[in-house]
C-alpha cells in the first residue's frame, strides 16, 4: 500500500466523531426518522430560503446517512458525497444528471452488466446513445471522446478484469471537456482513489466491499461540491433513491474494518488465483495482480476475479455443485466466498441474439474469494475440479 492510501487510515474511519456526538456514544445513533420539525416559523422560513442547512425530511438530508457520505468522500479524497438505496440508483441518478436527449456517452467495454442495460434499454428510449471502447486502447478512447457528454469508466472491468490507465484516460477526457465517472466498487478506496487520478465522479455499489457483510444494498457517488450538488439538486429529489438511516448505520460499521478486510481479500485472492493459473484444467485467469507489476493507479487487488476452464475438460455444473465453501451466488464483497458460472448468468440469460458483449465465454467462471482462508478455499476448488473432471 502506498502513502496516500495509508493516509486515510484510520482516524476518520474509526473516530466516534460524528455530527451529533450524542451522549458521547462510540457508535453514532441511528436517526431513524422520516421527518424533522422546526422550533419556529422563523427557523422554517430561514431553512426554506436556504440560509440555514438542517435536516427537513430524510429523502434529502438525514444525519446517519450524512456520516456515511462524509466518510466515503473523505476516503476517496472528494469534497462531497451522496448515498443511494442501491449501486444502480447511484449510477442511474448520476448518469441522468449529466446527459439529455441527443447526447452521447463514451463507455469502456465490459462494464457492470446492469450499467450496460441501463444504457441500452432505458437511456436509449430517451435519445441518449453510447459508444463502447476498449479502455486499454487510448487512441480509440481519444477518437471517441470529442463531442461526448460523459465518459463512463470501470477499472478493472466486470468479469474480464481489463485494467486501464485511469489517470491517462481522465486527462484525455479533461482535454476534450468531457465529465468523467468511474465505478470503483472492485478496488474500493483502499486500493484505488480515482479523484486523485483526475476523475470527476466516483461511484460505488456499497452493497459490496464498503458494507462487507452482505447485509445491505446501497450505493454512493462522491466528487466536487459543484457536481454532487447538481445530482442532489436536480435528480435525487425526483428519482428519490435515497439510502435509509439503518442501512447507513450498517455501512458506517462496515467501513471501520474496510482496510483490514481488503488486505485479507487481496492476500487470499492472489493465493487462489496463482494456484488456479498453474492448474492443468484452467486455460486462463483474469486477475489484475498476476502480472509483474500492478496496473497504473491500483495499489492493490481485491478478492474478485474470473478464470476460464480449458474447453471440455471440466463439467462446470458438476464443479459448481461439488463446491462447499464457495456458494453459488451473484454479488460479492462480503466475508463469504462465491462462484458464478458465466454460462448461466450472462450467456444463456442474455440470449443468442444479444447485442451486448460482456466479453465472457461459456467456460468462464467468476470467483469471489472471501475471508475463510486461502488454503481451505484452494482445497475446496481443487477437490471440486477433480470430482468434475471429464473422463
Ligand atoms: C453490484 C454492482 C453494481 C450495482 O450495485 P447494486 O448495489 O447491486 O445496485 C454496480 N457496479 C458493480 C461493479 C457491481 O458489482
GROMACS .gro file of N, CA and C in nm, residues 103-238:
model
  408
  103UNK      N    1  -2.760   1.347  -2.654
  103UNK     CA    2  -2.623   1.336  -2.605
  103UNK      C    3  -2.567   1.196  -2.628
  104UNK      N    4  -2.433   1.191  -2.625
  104UNK     CA    5  -2.364   1.064  -2.642
  104UNK      C    6  -2.272   1.040  -2.522
  105UNK      N    7  -2.276   0.917  -2.472
  105UNK     CA    8  -2.186   0.873  -2.365
  105UNK      C    9  -2.077   0.789  -2.429
  106UNK      N   10  -1.953   0.806  -2.383
  106UNK     CA   11  -1.847   0.710  -2.416
  106UNK      C   12  -1.830   0.620  -2.294
  107UNK      N   13  -1.830   0.490  -2.319
  107UNK     CA   14  -1.827   0.394  -2.208
  107UNK      C   15  -1.721   0.287  -2.238
  108UNK      N   16  -1.639   0.254  -2.139
  108UNK     CA   17  -1.545   0.144  -2.160
  108UNK      C   18  -1.623   0.013  -2.172
  109UNK      N   19  -1.573  -0.078  -2.254
  109UNK     CA   20  -1.646  -0.204  -2.273
  109UNK      C   21  -1.636  -0.291  -2.147
  110UNK      N   22  -1.732  -0.382  -2.136
  110UNK     CA   23  -1.735  -0.482  -2.028
  110UNK      C   24  -1.757  -0.421  -1.891
  111UNK      N   25  -1.839  -0.314  -1.886
  111UNK     CA   26  -1.878  -0.260  -1.756
  111UNK      C   27  -1.982  -0.353  -1.692
  112UNK      N   28  -2.016  -0.322  -1.568
  112UNK     CA   29  -2.115  -0.399  -1.493
  112UNK      C   30  -2.241  -0.421  -1.579
  113UNK      N   31  -2.288  -0.545  -1.592
  113UNK     CA   32  -2.396  -0.573  -1.687
  113UNK      C   33  -2.520  -0.485  -1.673
  114UNK      N   34  -2.562  -0.450  -1.550
  114UNK     CA   35  -2.682  -0.366  -1.540
  114UNK      C   36  -2.654  -0.220  -1.577
  115UNK      N   37  -2.528  -0.177  -1.576
  115UNK     CA   38  -2.497  -0.043  -1.629
  115UNK      C   39  -2.515  -0.044  -1.781
  116UNK      N   40  -2.464  -0.152  -1.846
  116UNK     CA   41  -2.490  -0.172  -1.989
  116UNK      C   42  -2.639  -0.165  -2.019
  117UNK      N   43  -2.715  -0.241  -1.939
  117UNK     CA   44  -2.860  -0.249  -1.967
  117UNK      C   45  -2.928  -0.115  -1.943
  118UNK      N   46  -2.880  -0.038  -1.845
  118UNK     CA   47  -2.932   0.099  -1.825
  118UNK      C   48  -2.914   0.179  -1.953
  119UNK      N   49  -2.794   0.171  -2.011
  119UNK     CA   50  -2.766   0.247  -2.132
  119UNK      C   51  -2.851   0.195  -2.249
  120UNK      N   52  -2.854   0.062  -2.265
  120UNK     CA   53  -2.910   0.004  -2.388
  120UNK      C   54  -3.062  -0.006  -2.386
  121UNK      N   55  -3.122  -0.022  -2.268
  121UNK     CA   56  -3.268  -0.041  -2.265
  121UNK      C   57  -3.342   0.084  -2.218
  122UNK      N   58  -3.287   0.158  -2.122
  122UNK     CA   59  -3.361   0.271  -2.067
  122UNK      C   60  -3.318   0.403  -2.131
  123UNK      N   61  -3.190   0.435  -2.123
  123UNK     CA   62  -3.146   0.566  -2.174
  123UNK      C   63  -3.164   0.578  -2.324
  124UNK      N   64  -3.156   0.465  -2.396
  124UNK     CA   65  -3.174   0.471  -2.542
  124UNK      C   66  -3.316   0.520  -2.575
  125UNK      N   67  -3.413   0.492  -2.485
  125UNK     CA   68  -3.551   0.541  -2.508
  125UNK      C   69  -3.560   0.692  -2.499
  126UNK      N   70  -3.462   0.754  -2.431
  126UNK     CA   71  -3.465   0.899  -2.415
  126UNK      C   72  -3.366   0.968  -2.509
  127UNK      N   73  -3.324   0.893  -2.612
  127UNK     CA   74  -3.241   0.956  -2.716
  127UNK      C   75  -3.096   0.975  -2.678
  128UNK      N   76  -3.048   0.896  -2.584
  128UNK     CA   77  -2.907   0.902  -2.547
  128UNK      C   78  -2.837   0.783  -2.613
  129UNK      N   79  -2.724   0.807  -2.679
  129UNK     CA   80  -2.651   0.698  -2.743
  129UNK      C   81  -2.519   0.674  -2.669
  130UNK      N   82  -2.464   0.555  -2.690
  130UNK     CA   83  -2.342   0.518  -2.620
  130UNK      C   84  -2.242   0.460  -2.719
  131UNK      N   85  -2.117   0.506  -2.712
  131UNK     CA   86  -2.007   0.447  -2.788
  131UNK      C   87  -1.923   0.365  -2.690
  132UNK      N   88  -1.905   0.234  -2.719
  132UNK     CA   89  -1.824   0.149  -2.632
  132UNK      C   90  -1.682   0.142  -2.687
  133UNK      N   91  -1.585   0.153  -2.596
  133UNK     CA   92  -1.444   0.149  -2.639
  133UNK      C   93  -1.368   0.053  -2.547
  134UNK      N   94  -1.261  -0.003  -2.601
  134UNK     CA   95  -1.167  -0.080  -2.520
  134UNK      C   96  -1.084   0.021  -2.441
  135UNK      N   97  -1.103   0.023  -2.309
  135UNK     CA   98  -1.037   0.125  -2.227
  135UNK      C   99  -0.886   0.112  -2.224
  136UNK      N  100  -0.831   0.000  -2.271
  136UNK     CA  101  -0.685  -0.016  -2.277
  136UNK      C  102  -0.627   0.051  -2.401
  137UNK      N  103  -0.715   0.088  -2.493
  137UNK     CA  104  -0.672   0.144  -2.621
  137UNK      C  105  -0.693   0.296  -2.618
  138UNK      N  106  -0.589   0.369  -2.578
  138UNK     CA  107  -0.606   0.513  -2.557
  138UNK      C  108  -0.637   0.588  -2.686
  139UNK      N  109  -0.587   0.538  -2.798
  139UNK     CA  110  -0.618   0.603  -2.925
  139UNK      C  111  -0.767   0.591  -2.956
  140UNK      N  112  -0.825   0.473  -2.927
  140UNK     CA  113  -0.969   0.454  -2.952
  140UNK      C  114  -1.051   0.544  -2.860
  141UNK      N  115  -1.007   0.558  -2.734
  141UNK     CA  116  -1.079   0.646  -2.641
  141UNK      C  117  -1.071   0.790  -2.690
  142UNK      N  118  -0.951   0.832  -2.730
  142UNK     CA  119  -0.932   0.971  -2.778
  142UNK      C  120  -1.019   0.998  -2.900
  143UNK      N  121  -1.033   0.899  -2.988
  143UNK     CA  122  -1.113   0.918  -3.109
  143UNK      C  123  -1.262   0.929  -3.076
  144UNK      N  124  -1.304   0.861  -2.969
  144UNK     CA  125  -1.447   0.859  -2.936
  144UNK      C  126  -1.492   0.981  -2.856
  145UNK      N  127  -1.399   1.046  -2.785
  145UNK     CA  128  -1.438   1.149  -2.687
  145UNK      C  129  -1.495   1.279  -2.745
  146UNK      N  130  -1.444   1.330  -2.858
  146UNK     CA  131  -1.492   1.463  -2.900
  146UNK      C  132  -1.645   1.469  -2.914
  147UNK      N  133  -1.705   1.566  -2.847
  147UNK     CA  134  -1.850   1.585  -2.856
  147UNK      C  135  -1.929   1.503  -2.756
  148UNK      N  136  -1.864   1.415  -2.679
  148UNK     CA  137  -1.937   1.333  -2.581
  148UNK      C  138  -1.977   1.417  -2.460
  149UNK      N  139  -2.086   1.375  -2.393
  149UNK     CA  140  -2.131   1.446  -2.273
  149UNK      C  141  -2.072   1.386  -2.147
  150UNK      N  142  -2.038   1.257  -2.153
  150UNK     CA  143  -1.992   1.187  -2.032
  150UNK      C  144  -1.903   1.071  -2.073
  151UNK      N  145  -1.797   1.049  -1.998
  151UNK     CA  146  -1.711   0.932  -2.017
  151UNK      C  147  -1.730   0.843  -1.895
  152UNK      N  148  -1.786   0.723  -1.917
  152UNK     CA  149  -1.818   0.632  -1.807
  152UNK      C  150  -1.715   0.520  -1.804
  153UNK      N  151  -1.650   0.506  -1.689
  153UNK     CA  152  -1.540   0.410  -1.675
  153UNK      C  153  -1.567   0.308  -1.565
  154UNK      N  154  -1.499   0.198  -1.575
  154UNK     CA  155  -1.494   0.098  -1.468
  154UNK      C  156  -1.358   0.030  -1.486
  155UNK      N  157  -1.278   0.024  -1.381
  155UNK     CA  158  -1.146  -0.038  -1.394
  155UNK      C  159  -1.104  -0.097  -1.260
  156UNK      N  160  -1.071  -0.229  -1.259
  156UNK     CA  161  -1.086  -0.324  -1.369
  156UNK      C  162  -1.233  -0.346  -1.404
  157UNK      N  163  -1.257  -0.392  -1.527
  157UNK     CA  164  -1.395  -0.413  -1.572
  157UNK      C  165  -1.454  -0.539  -1.510
  158UNK      N  166  -1.588  -0.549  -1.515
  158UNK     CA  167  -1.656  -0.666  -1.461
  158UNK      C  168  -1.620  -0.790  -1.544
  159UNK      N  169  -1.601  -0.902  -1.478
  159UNK     CA  170  -1.575  -1.032  -1.540
  159UNK      C  171  -1.440  -1.039  -1.612
  160UNK      N  172  -1.418  -0.953  -1.715
  160UNK     CA  173  -1.295  -0.964  -1.793
  160UNK      C  174  -1.176  -0.901  -1.721
  161UNK      N  175  -1.201  -0.815  -1.621
  161UNK     CA  176  -1.095  -0.756  -1.539
  161UNK      C  177  -0.993  -0.678  -1.622
  162UNK      N  178  -1.039  -0.614  -1.729
  162UNK     CA  179  -0.947  -0.528  -1.805
  162UNK      C  180  -0.916  -0.404  -1.722
  163UNK      N  181  -0.787  -0.382  -1.696
  163UNK     CA  182  -0.747  -0.265  -1.615
  163UNK      C  183  -0.697  -0.155  -1.707
  164UNK      N  184  -0.729  -0.032  -1.669
  164UNK     CA  185  -0.697   0.084  -1.753
  164UNK      C  186  -0.600   0.178  -1.683
  165UNK      N  187  -0.535   0.261  -1.760
  165UNK     CA  188  -0.457   0.371  -1.703
  165UNK      C  189  -0.555   0.486  -1.677
  166UNK      N  190  -0.617   0.481  -1.560
  166UNK     CA  191  -0.728   0.572  -1.529
  166UNK      C  192  -0.682   0.718  -1.537
  167UNK      N  193  -0.560   0.743  -1.488
  167UNK     CA  194  -0.509   0.881  -1.488
  167UNK      C  195  -0.496   0.933  -1.632
  168UNK      N  196  -0.444   0.849  -1.721
  168UNK     CA  197  -0.427   0.891  -1.860
  168UNK      C  198  -0.563   0.913  -1.927
  169UNK      N  199  -0.658   0.822  -1.900
  169UNK     CA  200  -0.791   0.837  -1.962
  169UNK      C  201  -0.862   0.962  -1.909
  170UNK      N  202  -0.848   0.988  -1.778
  170UNK     CA  203  -0.913   1.107  -1.721
  170UNK      C  204  -0.854   1.234  -1.782
  171UNK      N  205  -0.723   1.233  -1.806
  171UNK     CA  206  -0.659   1.351  -1.866
  171UNK      C  207  -0.708   1.372  -2.009
  172UNK      N  208  -0.724   1.261  -2.084
  172UNK     CA  209  -0.778   1.271  -2.220
  172UNK      C  210  -0.917   1.334  -2.219
  173UNK      N  211  -1.002   1.284  -2.128
  173UNK     CA  212  -1.139   1.336  -2.121
  173UNK      C  213  -1.138   1.484  -2.086
  174UNK      N  214  -1.052   1.521  -1.991
  174UNK     CA  215  -1.043   1.662  -1.950
  174UNK      C  216  -1.003   1.748  -2.070
  175UNK      N  217  -0.912   1.698  -2.153
  175UNK     CA  218  -0.867   1.779  -2.267
  175UNK      C  219  -0.980   1.800  -2.368
  176UNK      N  220  -1.082   1.713  -2.365
  176UNK     CA  221  -1.197   1.731  -2.454
  176UNK      C  222  -1.317   1.791  -2.380
  177UNK      N  223  -1.296   1.832  -2.254
  177UNK     CA  224  -1.405   1.892  -2.177
  177UNK      C  225  -1.517   1.796  -2.143
  178UNK      N  226  -1.485   1.665  -2.130
  178UNK     CA  227  -1.588   1.565  -2.103
  178UNK      C  228  -1.584   1.526  -1.956
  179UNK      N  229  -1.700   1.528  -1.888
  179UNK     CA  230  -1.709   1.486  -1.747
  179UNK      C  231  -1.683   1.336  -1.737
  180UNK      N  232  -1.610   1.295  -1.632
  180UNK     CA  233  -1.576   1.153  -1.615
  180UNK      C  234  -1.640   1.097  -1.489
  181UNK      N  235  -1.687   0.971  -1.499
  181UNK     CA  236  -1.738   0.898  -1.383
  181UNK      C  237  -1.678   0.759  -1.387
  182UNK      N  238  -1.645   0.703  -1.272
  182UNK     CA  239  -1.590   0.568  -1.268
  182UNK      C  240  -1.657   0.486  -1.160
  183UNK      N  241  -1.685   0.361  -1.191
  183UNK     CA  242  -1.734   0.264  -1.094
  183UNK      C  243  -1.611   0.204  -1.024
  184UNK      N  244  -1.593   0.236  -0.896
  184UNK     CA  245  -1.474   0.196  -0.821
  184UNK      C  246  -1.506   0.086  -0.720
  185UNK      N  247  -1.616   0.013  -0.743
  185UNK     CA  248  -1.659  -0.088  -0.643
  185UNK      C  249  -1.553  -0.196  -0.623
  186UNK      N  250  -1.485  -0.237  -0.730
  186UNK     CA  251  -1.393  -0.351  -0.723
  186UNK      C  252  -1.273  -0.321  -0.633
  187UNK      N  253  -1.209  -0.207  -0.655
  187UNK     CA  254  -1.086  -0.176  -0.582
  187UNK      C  255  -1.114  -0.119  -0.444
  188UNK      N  256  -1.226  -0.050  -0.430
  188UNK     CA  257  -1.258   0.028  -0.310
  188UNK      C  258  -1.154   0.139  -0.297
  189UNK      N  259  -1.183   0.241  -0.214
  189UNK     CA  260  -1.083   0.348  -0.197
  189UNK      C  261  -0.953   0.300  -0.133
  190UNK      N  262  -0.953   0.180  -0.077
  190UNK     CA  263  -0.829   0.129  -0.018
  190UNK      C  264  -0.724   0.105  -0.127
  191UNK      N  265  -0.766   0.059  -0.245
  191UNK     CA  266  -0.669   0.023  -0.349
  191UNK      C  267  -0.672   0.115  -0.472
  192UNK      N  268  -0.769   0.204  -0.481
  192UNK     CA  269  -0.772   0.297  -0.595
  192UNK      C  270  -0.853   0.419  -0.556
  193UNK      N  271  -0.793   0.538  -0.575
  193UNK     CA  272  -0.862   0.662  -0.540
  193UNK      C  273  -0.868   0.751  -0.665
  194UNK      N  274  -0.972   0.728  -0.747
  194UNK     CA  275  -0.975   0.791  -0.880
  194UNK      C  276  -0.981   0.944  -0.879
  195UNK      N  277  -1.035   1.004  -0.772
  195UNK     CA  278  -1.036   1.152  -0.768
  195UNK      C  279  -0.892   1.203  -0.779
  196UNK      N  280  -0.802   1.133  -0.710
  196UNK     CA  281  -0.660   1.174  -0.713
  196UNK      C  282  -0.597   1.145  -0.848
  197UNK      N  283  -0.662   1.063  -0.930
  197UNK     CA  284  -0.614   1.035  -1.066
  197UNK      C  285  -0.679   1.128  -1.168
  198UNK      N  286  -0.764   1.221  -1.121
  198UNK     CA  287  -0.822   1.319  -1.211
  198UNK      C  288  -0.964   1.292  -1.255
  199UNK      N  289  -1.026   1.187  -1.200
  199UNK     CA  290  -1.165   1.156  -1.237
  199UNK      C  291  -1.259   1.249  -1.160
  200UNK      N  292  -1.372   1.286  -1.222
  200UNK     CA  293  -1.464   1.382  -1.160
  200UNK      C  294  -1.555   1.317  -1.056
  201UNK      N  295  -1.613   1.201  -1.089
  201UNK     CA  296  -1.715   1.140  -1.003
  201UNK      C  297  -1.682   0.992  -0.981
  202UNK      N  298  -1.687   0.948  -0.856
  202UNK     CA  299  -1.654   0.809  -0.823
  202UNK      C  300  -1.778   0.742  -0.765
  203UNK      N  301  -1.815   0.630  -0.826
  203UNK     CA  302  -1.936   0.556  -0.788
  203UNK      C  303  -1.899   0.426  -0.717
  204UNK      N  304  -1.985   0.385  -0.624
  204UNK     CA  305  -1.968   0.254  -0.561
  204UNK      C  306  -2.102   0.184  -0.549
  205UNK      N  307  -2.100   0.054  -0.576
  205UNK     CA  308  -2.202  -0.030  -0.516
  205UNK      C  309  -2.155  -0.056  -0.374
  206UNK      N  310  -2.217   0.015  -0.278
  206UNK     CA  311  -2.177  -0.004  -0.137
  206UNK      C  312  -2.225  -0.138  -0.083
  207UNK      N  313  -2.307  -0.208  -0.164
  207UNK     CA  314  -2.351  -0.344  -0.127
  207UNK      C  315  -2.232  -0.439  -0.122
  208UNK      N  316  -2.121  -0.402  -0.183
  208UNK     CA  317  -2.007  -0.493  -0.196
  208UNK      C  318  -1.907  -0.466  -0.082
  209UNK      N  319  -1.785  -0.419  -0.114
  209UNK     CA  320  -1.683  -0.411  -0.009
  209UNK      C  321  -1.713  -0.306   0.098
  210UNK      N  322  -1.774  -0.193   0.064
  210UNK     CA  323  -1.794  -0.089   0.165
  210UNK      C  324  -1.877  -0.145   0.280
  211UNK      N  325  -1.981  -0.220   0.247
  211UNK     CA  326  -2.060  -0.288   0.350
  211UNK      C  327  -1.981  -0.405   0.407
  212UNK      N  328  -1.940  -0.495   0.321
  212UNK     CA  329  -1.853  -0.605   0.361
  212UNK      C  330  -1.921  -0.722   0.430
  213UNK      N  331  -2.049  -0.714   0.457
  213UNK     CA  332  -2.115  -0.820   0.534
  213UNK      C  333  -2.239  -0.876   0.465
  214UNK      N  334  -2.259  -0.839   0.337
  214UNK     CA  335  -2.372  -0.893   0.261
  214UNK      C  336  -2.506  -0.875   0.332
  215UNK      N  337  -2.520  -0.761   0.400
  215UNK     CA  338  -2.649  -0.736   0.468
  215UNK      C  339  -2.713  -0.604   0.427
  216UNK      N  340  -2.660  -0.539   0.323
  216UNK     CA  341  -2.712  -0.409   0.280
  216UNK      C  342  -2.708  -0.400   0.127
  217UNK      N  343  -2.809  -0.339   0.067
  217UNK     CA  344  -2.800  -0.296  -0.073
  217UNK      C  345  -2.794  -0.143  -0.071
  218UNK      N  346  -2.686  -0.085  -0.126
  218UNK     CA  347  -2.667   0.060  -0.117
  218UNK      C  348  -2.568   0.107  -0.222
  219UNK      N  349  -2.569   0.237  -0.249
  219UNK     CA  350  -2.475   0.296  -0.344
  219UNK      C  351  -2.434   0.435  -0.299
  220UNK      N  352  -2.326   0.485  -0.360
  220UNK     CA  353  -2.280   0.619  -0.323
  220UNK      C  354  -2.203   0.678  -0.441
  221UNK      N  355  -2.211   0.810  -0.454
  221UNK     CA  356  -2.127   0.882  -0.551
  221UNK      C  357  -2.056   0.994  -0.476
  222UNK      N  358  -1.928   1.016  -0.508
  222UNK     CA  359  -1.854   1.126  -0.449
  222UNK      C  360  -1.787   1.207  -0.559
  223UNK      N  361  -1.761   1.336  -0.528
  223UNK     CA  362  -1.697   1.424  -0.625
  223UNK      C  363  -1.691   1.565  -0.569
  224UNK      N  364  -1.678   1.663  -0.659
  224UNK     CA  365  -1.671   1.802  -0.614
  224UNK      C  366  -1.806   1.846  -0.560
  225UNK      N  367  -1.802   1.951  -0.477
  225UNK     CA  368  -1.928   2.007  -0.424
  225UNK      C  369  -2.021   2.046  -0.538
  226UNK      N  370  -1.964   2.102  -0.646
  226UNK     CA  371  -2.048   2.151  -0.757
  226UNK      C  372  -2.119   2.035  -0.828
  227UNK      N  373  -2.045   1.928  -0.860
  227UNK     CA  374  -2.108   1.818  -0.934
  227UNK      C  375  -2.206   1.739  -0.846
  228UNK      N  376  -2.165   1.712  -0.722
  228UNK     CA  377  -2.256   1.639  -0.631
  228UNK      C  378  -2.379   1.725  -0.604
  229UNK      N  379  -2.360   1.857  -0.596
  229UNK     CA  380  -2.472   1.947  -0.575
  229UNK      C  381  -2.574   1.938  -0.689
  230UNK      N  382  -2.524   1.918  -0.812
  230UNK     CA  383  -2.618   1.901  -0.925
  230UNK      C  384  -2.701   1.775  -0.910
  231UNK      N  385  -2.636   1.665  -0.872
  231UNK     CA  386  -2.711   1.539  -0.855
  231UNK      C  387  -2.810   1.555  -0.739
  232UNK      N  388  -2.765   1.618  -0.631
  232UNK     CA  389  -2.850   1.635  -0.513
  232UNK      C  390  -2.969   1.726  -0.545
  233UNK      N  391  -2.945   1.828  -0.627
  233UNK     CA  392  -3.049   1.927  -0.652
  233UNK      C  393  -3.141   1.891  -0.768
  234UNK      N  394  -3.083   1.830  -0.873
  234UNK     CA  395  -3.160   1.814  -0.997
  234UNK      C  396  -3.219   1.676  -1.016
  235UNK      N  397  -3.164   1.573  -0.949
  235UNK     CA  398  -3.205   1.437  -0.980
  235UNK      C  399  -3.255   1.361  -0.858
  236UNK      N  400  -3.176   1.363  -0.750
  236UNK     CA  401  -3.213   1.284  -0.632
  236UNK      C  402  -3.356   1.310  -0.582
  237UNK      N  403  -3.400   1.437  -0.574
  237UNK     CA  404  -3.533   1.460  -0.516
  237UNK      C  405  -3.644   1.392  -0.596
  238UNK      N  406  -3.622   1.377  -0.728
  238UNK     CA  407  -3.734   1.332  -0.814
  238UNK      C  408  -3.725   1.183  -0.843
   0.00000   0.00000   0.00000
